[in-house]
Coordinates of C-alpha atoms in Angstrom, one line a residue:
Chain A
X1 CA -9.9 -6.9 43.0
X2 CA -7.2 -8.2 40.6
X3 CA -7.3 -9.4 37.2
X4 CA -7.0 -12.3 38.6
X5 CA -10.1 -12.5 40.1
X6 CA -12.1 -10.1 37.8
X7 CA -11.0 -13.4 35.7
X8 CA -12.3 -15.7 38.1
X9 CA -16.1 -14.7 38.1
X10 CA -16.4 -14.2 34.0
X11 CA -15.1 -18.0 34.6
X12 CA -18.0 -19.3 37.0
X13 CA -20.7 -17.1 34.8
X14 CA -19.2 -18.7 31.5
X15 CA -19.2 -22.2 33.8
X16 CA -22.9 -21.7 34.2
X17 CA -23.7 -21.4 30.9
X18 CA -22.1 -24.2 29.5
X19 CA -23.7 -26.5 32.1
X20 CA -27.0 -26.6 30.4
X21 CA -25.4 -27.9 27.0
X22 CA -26.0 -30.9 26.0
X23 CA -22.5 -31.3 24.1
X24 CA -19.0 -29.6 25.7
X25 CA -17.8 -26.8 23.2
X26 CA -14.5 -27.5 22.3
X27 CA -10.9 -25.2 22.0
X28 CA -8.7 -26.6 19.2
X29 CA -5.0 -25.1 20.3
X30 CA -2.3 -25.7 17.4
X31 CA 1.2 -25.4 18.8
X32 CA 4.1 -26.2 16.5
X33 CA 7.7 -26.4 17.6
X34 CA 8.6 -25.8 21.6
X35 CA 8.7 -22.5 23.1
X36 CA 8.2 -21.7 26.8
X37 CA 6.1 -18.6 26.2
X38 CA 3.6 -20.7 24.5
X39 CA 3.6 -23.6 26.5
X40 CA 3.0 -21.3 29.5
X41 CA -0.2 -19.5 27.9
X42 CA -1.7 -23.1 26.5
X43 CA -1.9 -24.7 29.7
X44 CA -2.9 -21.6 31.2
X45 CA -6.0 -22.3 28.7
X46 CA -6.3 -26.4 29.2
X47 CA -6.6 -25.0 32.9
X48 CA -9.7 -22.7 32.6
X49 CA -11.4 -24.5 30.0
X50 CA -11.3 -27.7 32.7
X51 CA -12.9 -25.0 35.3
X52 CA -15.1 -23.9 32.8
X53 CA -16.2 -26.8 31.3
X54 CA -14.7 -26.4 27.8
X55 CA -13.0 -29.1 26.3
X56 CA -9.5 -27.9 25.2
X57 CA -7.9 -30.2 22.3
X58 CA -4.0 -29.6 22.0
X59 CA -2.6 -30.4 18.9
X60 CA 1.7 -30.5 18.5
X61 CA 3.2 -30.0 15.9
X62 CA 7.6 -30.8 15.9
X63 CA 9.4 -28.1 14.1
X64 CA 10.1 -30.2 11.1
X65 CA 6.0 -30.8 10.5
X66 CA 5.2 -29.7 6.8
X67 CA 3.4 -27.1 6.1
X68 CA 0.5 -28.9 4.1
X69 CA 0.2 -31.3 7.6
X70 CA -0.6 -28.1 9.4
X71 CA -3.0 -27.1 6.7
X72 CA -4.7 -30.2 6.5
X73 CA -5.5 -30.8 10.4
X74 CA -7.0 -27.1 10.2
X75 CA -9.0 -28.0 7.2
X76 CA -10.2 -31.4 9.0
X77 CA -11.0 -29.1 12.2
X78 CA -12.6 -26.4 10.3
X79 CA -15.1 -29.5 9.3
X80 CA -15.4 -31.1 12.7
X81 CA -18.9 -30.1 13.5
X82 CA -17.4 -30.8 17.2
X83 CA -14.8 -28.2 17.6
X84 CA -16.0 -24.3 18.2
X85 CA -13.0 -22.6 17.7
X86 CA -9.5 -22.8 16.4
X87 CA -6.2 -21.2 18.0
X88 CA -2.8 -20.9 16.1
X89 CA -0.6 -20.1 19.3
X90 CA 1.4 -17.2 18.2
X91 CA 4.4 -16.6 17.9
X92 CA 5.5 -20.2 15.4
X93 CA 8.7 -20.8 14.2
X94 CA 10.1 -18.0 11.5
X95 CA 9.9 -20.7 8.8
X96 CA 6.3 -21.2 8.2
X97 CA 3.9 -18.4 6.5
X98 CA 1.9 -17.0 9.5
X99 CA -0.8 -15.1 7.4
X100 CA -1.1 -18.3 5.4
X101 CA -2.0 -20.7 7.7
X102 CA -4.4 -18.0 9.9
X103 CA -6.1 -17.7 6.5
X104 CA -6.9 -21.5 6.3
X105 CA -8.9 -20.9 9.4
X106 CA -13.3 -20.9 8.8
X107 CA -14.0 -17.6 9.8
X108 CA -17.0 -18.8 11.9
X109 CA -14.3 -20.6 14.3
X110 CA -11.6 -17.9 13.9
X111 CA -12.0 -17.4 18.0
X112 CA -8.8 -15.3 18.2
X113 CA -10.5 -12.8 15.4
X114 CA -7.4 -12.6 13.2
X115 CA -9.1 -12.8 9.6
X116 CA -8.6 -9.4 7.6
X117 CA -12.2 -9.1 7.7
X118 CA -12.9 -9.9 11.0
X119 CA -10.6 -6.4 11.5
X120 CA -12.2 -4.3 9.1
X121 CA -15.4 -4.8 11.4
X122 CA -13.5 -4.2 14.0
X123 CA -12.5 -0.5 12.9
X124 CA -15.9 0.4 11.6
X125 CA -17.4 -0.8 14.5
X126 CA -19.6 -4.0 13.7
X127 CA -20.2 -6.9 15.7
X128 CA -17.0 -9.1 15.3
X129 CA -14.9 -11.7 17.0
X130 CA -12.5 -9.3 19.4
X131 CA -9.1 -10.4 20.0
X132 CA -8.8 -11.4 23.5
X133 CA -6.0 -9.4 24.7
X134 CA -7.8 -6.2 23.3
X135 CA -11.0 -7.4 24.4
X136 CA -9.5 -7.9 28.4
X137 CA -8.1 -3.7 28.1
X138 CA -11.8 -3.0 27.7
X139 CA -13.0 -4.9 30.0
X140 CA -10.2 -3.8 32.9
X141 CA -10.9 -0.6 31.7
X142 CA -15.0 -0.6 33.1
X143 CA -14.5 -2.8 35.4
X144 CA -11.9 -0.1 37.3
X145 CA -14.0 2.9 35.9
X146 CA -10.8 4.4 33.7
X147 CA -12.6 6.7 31.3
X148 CA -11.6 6.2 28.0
X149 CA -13.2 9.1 25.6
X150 CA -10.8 11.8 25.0
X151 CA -8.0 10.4 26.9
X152 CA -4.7 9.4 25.4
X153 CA -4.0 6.0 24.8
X154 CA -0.7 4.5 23.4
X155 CA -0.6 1.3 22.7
X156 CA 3.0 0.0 21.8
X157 CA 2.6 -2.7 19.1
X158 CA 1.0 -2.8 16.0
X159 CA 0.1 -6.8 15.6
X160 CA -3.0 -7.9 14.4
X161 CA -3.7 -9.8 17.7
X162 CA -3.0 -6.6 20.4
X163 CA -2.4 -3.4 19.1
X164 CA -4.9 -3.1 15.3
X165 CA -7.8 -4.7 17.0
X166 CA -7.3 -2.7 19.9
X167 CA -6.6 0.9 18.4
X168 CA -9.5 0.3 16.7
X169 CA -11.9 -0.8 19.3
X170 CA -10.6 2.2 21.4
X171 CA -11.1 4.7 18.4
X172 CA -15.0 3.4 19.1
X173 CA -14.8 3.9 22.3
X174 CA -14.0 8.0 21.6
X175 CA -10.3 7.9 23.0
X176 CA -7.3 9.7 20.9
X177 CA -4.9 6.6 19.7
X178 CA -1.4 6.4 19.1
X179 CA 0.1 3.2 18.3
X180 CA 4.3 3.3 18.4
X181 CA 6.6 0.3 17.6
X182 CA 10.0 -0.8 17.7
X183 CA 10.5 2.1 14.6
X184 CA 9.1 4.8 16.6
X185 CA 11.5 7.9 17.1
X186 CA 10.7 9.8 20.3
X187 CA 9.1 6.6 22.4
X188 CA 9.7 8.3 25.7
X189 CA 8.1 11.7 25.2
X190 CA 5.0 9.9 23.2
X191 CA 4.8 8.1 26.3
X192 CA 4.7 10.8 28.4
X193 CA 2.1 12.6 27.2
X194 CA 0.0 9.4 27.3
X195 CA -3.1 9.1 29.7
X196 CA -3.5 5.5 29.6
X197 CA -0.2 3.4 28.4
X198 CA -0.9 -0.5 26.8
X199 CA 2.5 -1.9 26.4
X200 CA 2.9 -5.4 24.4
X201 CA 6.6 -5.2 23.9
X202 CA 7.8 -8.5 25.5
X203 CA 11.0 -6.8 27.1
X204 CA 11.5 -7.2 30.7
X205 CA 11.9 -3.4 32.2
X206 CA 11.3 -1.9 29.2
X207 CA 9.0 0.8 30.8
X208 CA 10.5 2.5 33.5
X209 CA 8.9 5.5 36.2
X210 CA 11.2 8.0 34.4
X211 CA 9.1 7.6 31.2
X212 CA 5.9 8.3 32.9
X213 CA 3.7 11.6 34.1
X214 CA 2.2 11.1 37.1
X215 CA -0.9 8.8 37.7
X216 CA -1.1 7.2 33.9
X217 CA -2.9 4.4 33.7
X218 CA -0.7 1.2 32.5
X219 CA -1.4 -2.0 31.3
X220 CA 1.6 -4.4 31.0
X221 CA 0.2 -7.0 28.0
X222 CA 4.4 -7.9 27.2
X223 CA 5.5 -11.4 28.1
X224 CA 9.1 -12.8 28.2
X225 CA 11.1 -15.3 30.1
X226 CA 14.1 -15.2 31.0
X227 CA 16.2 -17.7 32.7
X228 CA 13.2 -19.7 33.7
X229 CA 11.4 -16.6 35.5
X230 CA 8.2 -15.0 33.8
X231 CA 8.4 -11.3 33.1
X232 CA 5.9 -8.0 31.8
X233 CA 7.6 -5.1 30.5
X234 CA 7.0 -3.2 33.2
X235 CA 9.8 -2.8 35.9
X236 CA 6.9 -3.3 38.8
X237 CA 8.7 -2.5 41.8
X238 CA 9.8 1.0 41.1
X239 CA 6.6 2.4 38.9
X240 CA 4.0 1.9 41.2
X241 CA 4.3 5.3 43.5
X242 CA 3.7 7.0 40.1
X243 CA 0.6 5.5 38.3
X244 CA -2.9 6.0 38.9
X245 CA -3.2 2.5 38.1
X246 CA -1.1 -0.6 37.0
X247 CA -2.2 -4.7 35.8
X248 CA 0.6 -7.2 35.8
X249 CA 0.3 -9.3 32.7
X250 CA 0.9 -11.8 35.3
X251 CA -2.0 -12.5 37.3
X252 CA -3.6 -9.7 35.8
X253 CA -4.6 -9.4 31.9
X254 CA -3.5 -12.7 31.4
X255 CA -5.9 -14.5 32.6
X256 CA -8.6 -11.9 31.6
X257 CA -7.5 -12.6 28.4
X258 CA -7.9 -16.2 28.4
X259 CA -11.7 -15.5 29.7
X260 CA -12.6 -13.4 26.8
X261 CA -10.9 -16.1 24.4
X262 CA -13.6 -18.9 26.0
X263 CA -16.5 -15.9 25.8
X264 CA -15.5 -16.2 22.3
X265 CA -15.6 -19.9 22.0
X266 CA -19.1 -20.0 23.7
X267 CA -20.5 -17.3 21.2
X268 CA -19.0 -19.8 18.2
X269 CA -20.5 -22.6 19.6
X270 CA -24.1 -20.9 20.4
X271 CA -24.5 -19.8 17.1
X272 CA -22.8 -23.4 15.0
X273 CA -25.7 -24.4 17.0
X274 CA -28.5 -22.2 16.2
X275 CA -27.7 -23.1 12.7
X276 CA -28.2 -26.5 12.7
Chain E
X1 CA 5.6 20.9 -8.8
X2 CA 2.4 21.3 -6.9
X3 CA 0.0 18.5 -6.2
X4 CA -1.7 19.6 -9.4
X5 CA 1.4 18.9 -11.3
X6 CA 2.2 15.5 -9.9
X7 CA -2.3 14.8 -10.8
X8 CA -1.6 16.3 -14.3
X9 CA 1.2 13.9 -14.9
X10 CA -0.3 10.8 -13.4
X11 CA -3.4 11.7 -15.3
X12 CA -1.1 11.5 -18.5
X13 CA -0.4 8.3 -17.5
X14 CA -3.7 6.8 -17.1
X15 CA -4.9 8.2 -20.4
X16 CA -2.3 6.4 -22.4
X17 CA -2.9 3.5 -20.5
X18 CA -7.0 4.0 -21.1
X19 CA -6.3 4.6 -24.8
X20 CA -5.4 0.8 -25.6
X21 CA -9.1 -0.4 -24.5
X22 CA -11.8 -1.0 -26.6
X23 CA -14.3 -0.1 -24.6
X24 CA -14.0 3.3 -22.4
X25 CA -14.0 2.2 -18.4
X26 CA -17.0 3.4 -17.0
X27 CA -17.3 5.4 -13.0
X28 CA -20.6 5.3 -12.0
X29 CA -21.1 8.2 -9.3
X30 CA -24.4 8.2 -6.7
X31 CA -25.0 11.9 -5.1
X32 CA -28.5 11.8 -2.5
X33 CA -29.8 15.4 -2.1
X34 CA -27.9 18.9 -3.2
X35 CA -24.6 19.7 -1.4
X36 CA -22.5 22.1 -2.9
X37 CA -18.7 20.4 -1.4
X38 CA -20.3 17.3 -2.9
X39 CA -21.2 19.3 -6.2
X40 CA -17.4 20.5 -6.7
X41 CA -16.0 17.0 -6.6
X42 CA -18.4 15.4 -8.7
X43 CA -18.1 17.6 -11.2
X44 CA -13.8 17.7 -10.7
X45 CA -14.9 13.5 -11.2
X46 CA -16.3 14.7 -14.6
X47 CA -13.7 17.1 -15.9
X48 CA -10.6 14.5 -14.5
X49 CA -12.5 11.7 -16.5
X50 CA -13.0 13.2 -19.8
X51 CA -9.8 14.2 -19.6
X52 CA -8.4 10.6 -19.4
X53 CA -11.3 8.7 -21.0
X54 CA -13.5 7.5 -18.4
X55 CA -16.9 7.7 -18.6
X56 CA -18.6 9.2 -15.3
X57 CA -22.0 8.2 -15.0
X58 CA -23.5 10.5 -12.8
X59 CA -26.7 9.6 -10.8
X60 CA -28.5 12.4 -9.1
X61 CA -31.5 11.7 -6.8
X62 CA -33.3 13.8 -5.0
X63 CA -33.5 13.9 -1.1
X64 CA -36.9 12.4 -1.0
X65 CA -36.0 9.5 -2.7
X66 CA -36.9 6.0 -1.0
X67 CA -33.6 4.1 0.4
X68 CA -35.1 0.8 -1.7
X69 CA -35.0 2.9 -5.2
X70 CA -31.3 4.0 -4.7
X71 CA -30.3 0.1 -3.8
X72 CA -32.2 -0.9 -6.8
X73 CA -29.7 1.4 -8.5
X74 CA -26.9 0.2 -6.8
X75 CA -27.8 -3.6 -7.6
X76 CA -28.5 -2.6 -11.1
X77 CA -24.6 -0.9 -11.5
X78 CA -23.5 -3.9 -9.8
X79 CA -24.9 -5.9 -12.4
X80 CA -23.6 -3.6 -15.1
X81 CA -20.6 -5.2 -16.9
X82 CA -20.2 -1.6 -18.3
X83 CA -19.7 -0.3 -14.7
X84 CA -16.5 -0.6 -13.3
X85 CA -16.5 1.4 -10.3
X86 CA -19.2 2.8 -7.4
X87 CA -18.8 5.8 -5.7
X88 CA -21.1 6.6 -3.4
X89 CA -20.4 10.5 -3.0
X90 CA -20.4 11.2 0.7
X91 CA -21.7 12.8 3.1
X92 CA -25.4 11.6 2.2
X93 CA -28.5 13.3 4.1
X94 CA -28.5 11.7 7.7
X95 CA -31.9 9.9 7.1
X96 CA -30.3 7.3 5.0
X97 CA -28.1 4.6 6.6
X98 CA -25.1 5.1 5.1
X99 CA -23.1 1.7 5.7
X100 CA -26.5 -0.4 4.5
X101 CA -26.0 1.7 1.2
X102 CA -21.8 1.3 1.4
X103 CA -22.2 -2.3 2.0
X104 CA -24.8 -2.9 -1.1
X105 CA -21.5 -2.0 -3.0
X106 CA -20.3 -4.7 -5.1
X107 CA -17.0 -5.8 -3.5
X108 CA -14.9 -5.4 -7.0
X109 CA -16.7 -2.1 -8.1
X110 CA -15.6 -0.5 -4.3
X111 CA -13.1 1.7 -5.5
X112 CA -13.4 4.1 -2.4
X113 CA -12.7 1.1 -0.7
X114 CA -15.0 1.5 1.9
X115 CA -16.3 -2.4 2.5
X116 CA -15.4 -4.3 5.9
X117 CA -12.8 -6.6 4.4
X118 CA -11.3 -3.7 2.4
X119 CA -10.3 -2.2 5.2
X120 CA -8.7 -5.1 7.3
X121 CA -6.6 -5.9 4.5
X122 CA -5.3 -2.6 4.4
X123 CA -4.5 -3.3 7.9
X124 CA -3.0 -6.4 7.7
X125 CA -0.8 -4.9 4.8
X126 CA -2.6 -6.9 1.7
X127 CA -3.4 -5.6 -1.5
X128 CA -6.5 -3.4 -1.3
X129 CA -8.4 -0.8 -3.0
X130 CA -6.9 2.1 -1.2
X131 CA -9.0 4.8 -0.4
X132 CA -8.3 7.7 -2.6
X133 CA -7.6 10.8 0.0
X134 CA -5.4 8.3 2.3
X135 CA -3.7 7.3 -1.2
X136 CA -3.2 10.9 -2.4
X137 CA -1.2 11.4 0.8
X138 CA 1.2 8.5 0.5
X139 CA 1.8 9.8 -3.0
X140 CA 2.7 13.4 -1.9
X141 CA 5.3 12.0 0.2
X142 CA 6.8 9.7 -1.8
X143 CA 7.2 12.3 -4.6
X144 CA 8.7 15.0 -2.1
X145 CA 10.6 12.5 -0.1
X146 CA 9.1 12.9 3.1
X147 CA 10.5 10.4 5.6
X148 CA 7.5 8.1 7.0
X149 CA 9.7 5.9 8.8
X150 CA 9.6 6.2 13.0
X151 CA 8.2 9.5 12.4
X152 CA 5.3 10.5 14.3
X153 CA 2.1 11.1 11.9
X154 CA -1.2 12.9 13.7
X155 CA -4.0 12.3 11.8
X156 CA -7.7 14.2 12.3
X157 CA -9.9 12.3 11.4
X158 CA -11.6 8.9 11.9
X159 CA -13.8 8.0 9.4
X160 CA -13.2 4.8 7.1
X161 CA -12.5 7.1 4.1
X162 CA -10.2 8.9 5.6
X163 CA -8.4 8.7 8.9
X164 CA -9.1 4.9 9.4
X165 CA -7.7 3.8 6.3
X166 CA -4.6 6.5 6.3
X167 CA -3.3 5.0 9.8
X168 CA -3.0 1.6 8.4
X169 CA -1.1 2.5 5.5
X170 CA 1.1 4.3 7.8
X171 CA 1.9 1.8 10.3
X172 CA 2.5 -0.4 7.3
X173 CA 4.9 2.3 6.3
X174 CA 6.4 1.9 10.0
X175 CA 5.4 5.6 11.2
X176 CA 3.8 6.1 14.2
X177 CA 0.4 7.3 13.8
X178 CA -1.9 9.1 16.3
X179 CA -5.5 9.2 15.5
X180 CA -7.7 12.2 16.6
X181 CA -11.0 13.5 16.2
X182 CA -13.9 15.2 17.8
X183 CA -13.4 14.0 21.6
X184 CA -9.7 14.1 21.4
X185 CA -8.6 16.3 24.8
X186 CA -5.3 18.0 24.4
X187 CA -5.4 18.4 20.9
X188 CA -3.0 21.5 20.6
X189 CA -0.4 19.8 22.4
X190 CA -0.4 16.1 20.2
X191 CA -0.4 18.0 17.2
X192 CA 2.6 19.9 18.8
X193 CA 4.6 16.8 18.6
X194 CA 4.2 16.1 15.2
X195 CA 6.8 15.3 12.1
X196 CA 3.5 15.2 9.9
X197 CA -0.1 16.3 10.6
X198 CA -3.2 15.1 8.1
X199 CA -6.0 17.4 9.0
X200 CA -9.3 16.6 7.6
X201 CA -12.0 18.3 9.9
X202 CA -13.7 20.8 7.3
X203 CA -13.0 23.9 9.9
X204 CA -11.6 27.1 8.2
X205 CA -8.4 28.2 10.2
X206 CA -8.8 24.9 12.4
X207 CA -5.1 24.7 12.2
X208 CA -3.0 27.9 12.9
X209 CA 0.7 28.6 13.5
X210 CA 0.8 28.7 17.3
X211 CA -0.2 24.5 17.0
X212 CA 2.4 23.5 15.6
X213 CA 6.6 22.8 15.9
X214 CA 9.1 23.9 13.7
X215 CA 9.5 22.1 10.0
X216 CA 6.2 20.0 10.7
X217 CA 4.7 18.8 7.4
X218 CA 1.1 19.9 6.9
X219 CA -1.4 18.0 4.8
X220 CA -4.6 19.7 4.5
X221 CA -7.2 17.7 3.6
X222 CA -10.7 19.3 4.9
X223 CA -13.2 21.2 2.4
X224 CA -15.5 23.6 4.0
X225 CA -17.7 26.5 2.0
X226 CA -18.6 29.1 3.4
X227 CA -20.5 32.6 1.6
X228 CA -19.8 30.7 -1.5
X229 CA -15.5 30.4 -0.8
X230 CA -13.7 27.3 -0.6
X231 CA -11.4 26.2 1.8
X232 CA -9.2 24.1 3.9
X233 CA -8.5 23.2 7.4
X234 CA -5.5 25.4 7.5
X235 CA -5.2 29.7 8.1
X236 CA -2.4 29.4 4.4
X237 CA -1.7 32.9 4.8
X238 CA 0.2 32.6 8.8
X239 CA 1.7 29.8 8.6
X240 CA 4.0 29.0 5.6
X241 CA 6.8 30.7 7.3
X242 CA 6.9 28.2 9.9
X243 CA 6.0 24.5 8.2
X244 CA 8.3 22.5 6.2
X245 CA 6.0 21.7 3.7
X246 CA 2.1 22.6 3.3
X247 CA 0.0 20.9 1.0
X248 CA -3.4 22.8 0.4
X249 CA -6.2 20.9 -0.5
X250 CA -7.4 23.1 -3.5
X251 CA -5.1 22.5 -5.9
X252 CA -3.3 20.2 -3.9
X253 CA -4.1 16.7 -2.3
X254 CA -8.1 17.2 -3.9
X255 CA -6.7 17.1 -7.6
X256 CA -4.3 14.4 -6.3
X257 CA -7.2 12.0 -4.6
X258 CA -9.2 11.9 -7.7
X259 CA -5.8 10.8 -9.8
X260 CA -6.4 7.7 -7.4
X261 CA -9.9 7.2 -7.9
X262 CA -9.7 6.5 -11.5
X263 CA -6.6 4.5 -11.3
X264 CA -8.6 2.4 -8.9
X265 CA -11.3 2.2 -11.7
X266 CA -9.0 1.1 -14.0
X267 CA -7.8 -1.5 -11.8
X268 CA -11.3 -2.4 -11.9
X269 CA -11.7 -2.5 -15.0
X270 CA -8.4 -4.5 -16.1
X271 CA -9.5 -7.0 -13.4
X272 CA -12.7 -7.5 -14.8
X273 CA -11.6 -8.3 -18.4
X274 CA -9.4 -10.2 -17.3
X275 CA -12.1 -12.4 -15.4
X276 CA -13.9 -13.0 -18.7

């Protein structure tokens, strides 16, 4: 079974609990400017939320939008009693504050759990919005039986969407955690003492067999395109004689991903509901 | 210059900034039960303050107290305008629920800076009380120019006062940090590939000379008693022949850690004059 279609049946349970709602929760996706990357992951999301029944509004922003535009539409969303959960698709264009406008999203619909506190709960293991990508590790991880206490993961990238959230939620799960980024000093033999190996680089071959013991566990979370073609970091076609087991981003966390980011939607709009 | 030196001096500093107030800044400390490692750094709390002009309230209760009574206390130092820091001195006997008590904290008084969003913004590289220990360390190697940069930092311990807290700072600092604890397997052999190791386990000898590479740096930051002696996580007498640097935690990093606190309560305390 492939991520693919570990996807698939969260999908048709999440699908069976939204048909008994009376109202279709809704997605709020802000894009701003044009990148491939992005436009590849957000109608990899209008596409499961039409399967699942989740109504997935994409809002454009052009590259020369004002900041305070931005601000306002996620002020007027954080108000729309309609919408459940708010996306900034990450990365936007250098220009604009990041932190800034992730800030000016209600915490209640912060879907993608980026808020500072939403972290903190994270690491001291309370009951929190988990960021997607961390969230699908964990869930590839029992699904396959790949025991986590103990073992070595390294995780390389230290955002606030993969690698925090997800150090933390391993730390809770009793593994030993190293997280390495593009500063590290001795990637390869950090790597190769490594159990379990979550790379979210976004370099096309950037982890080779050579850097590897035999039968790690890897999970390839890096996206990049180049010249039209869709690529992990992981050069696939060599590595796989050597690891005990290996996901595509492609095909694989991907789309588990993009469940767990409509698990979280669901949970936003169950309790904006019990509220009322 | 030991890290009593560099306290001394910083202590200095915080007296003549302490001098200029008309009212003396006031740390409130919280100790459940009778626990002599708790006993010497309360009363190091006491001796630090007076030396620099903080009052240290000290609130002893006895380990049949009822949880209610000591977060009526809490709520009433909250309430204090007088009080300008918490400090709920840990561990606490295991009947009480430790983050209920934490979390009764007022947010502005948490100068351990133990609270949920305390600790995502530490991670997400916003200002922050920072947690005095995990502090202390960043401060010895700033003053002995120890490189953080790429270099690969192993860090034992996981709690949020301690190891959690240190390994955001660090990544912030762009070192690579490896977190282990308890359930880590393989210890010998992570630690073996460390620039810098942070050990806070409260084991006597837990770290001897055969663990560790050439010119490692050695931060020694667990407290254990036993027959009535002190000590750290590290067997002093082997290994200073083989470390770069080695930082005991008598005398060292402990006198260091409290130099934190206070300027945390002082930050407190500037913060909430300046509110009024």
């Amino acid at each position: 079974m492939t991520g693919e279609d570990i996807s698939k049946n969260i999908n048709l349970e999440l699908k069976q609990q939204v048909k008994g709602y009376m109202i279709k929760p809704c997605l709020a996706v802000i894009q701003i400017g044009n990148n491939d990357i992005n436009d590849t992951y957000i109608n990899a999301k209008i596409k499961t939320g039409n399967e699942i029944g989740i109504y997935v509004k994409h809002i454009s922003f052009s590259e020369d939008t004002k900041e305070i535009e931005i601000i306002n539409k996620i002020v007027e969303l954080n108000n729309d009693d309609y919408v459940n959960g708010i996306v900034l698709e990450l990365p936007i264009p250098e220009k604009y504050n990041r932190e800034k406008l992730i800030n000016y999203i209600a915490r209640n619909k912060d879907v993608d759990g980026l808020t500072d506190l939403n972290l903190g709960k994270i690491f001291n293991n309370k009951k929190a919005y988990i960021p997607c990508v961390a969230q699908a590790v964990l869930v590839m991880c029992d699904f396959y039986n790949i025991a986590l206490e103990g073992k070595h993961v390294v995780i390389i990238n230290r955002s606030s969407l993969i690698g925090k959230p997800l150090a933390g939620l391993l730390l809770n799960r009793d593994a030993t955690v190293t997280v390495c980024h593009s500063k590290t000093e001795n990637l390869q033999s950090i790597i190769n003492m490594a159990d379990i190996v979550v790379s979210a680089v976004g370099k096309p071959n950037f982890i080779t067999k050579d850097m590897l013991k035999e039968n790690t566990v890897v999970f390839d979370v890096g996206v990049s395109k180049i010249d039209g073609i869709l690529s992990g970091d992981v050069d696939n076609n060599k590595i796989d004689t050597k690891v005990a087991y290996l996901t595509p981003v492609i095909g694989g966390l991907g789309p588990v991903g993009i469940s767990m980011l409509f698990r979280n939607v669901i949970e936003s709009y169950q309790k904006m509901n019990d509220d009322k």
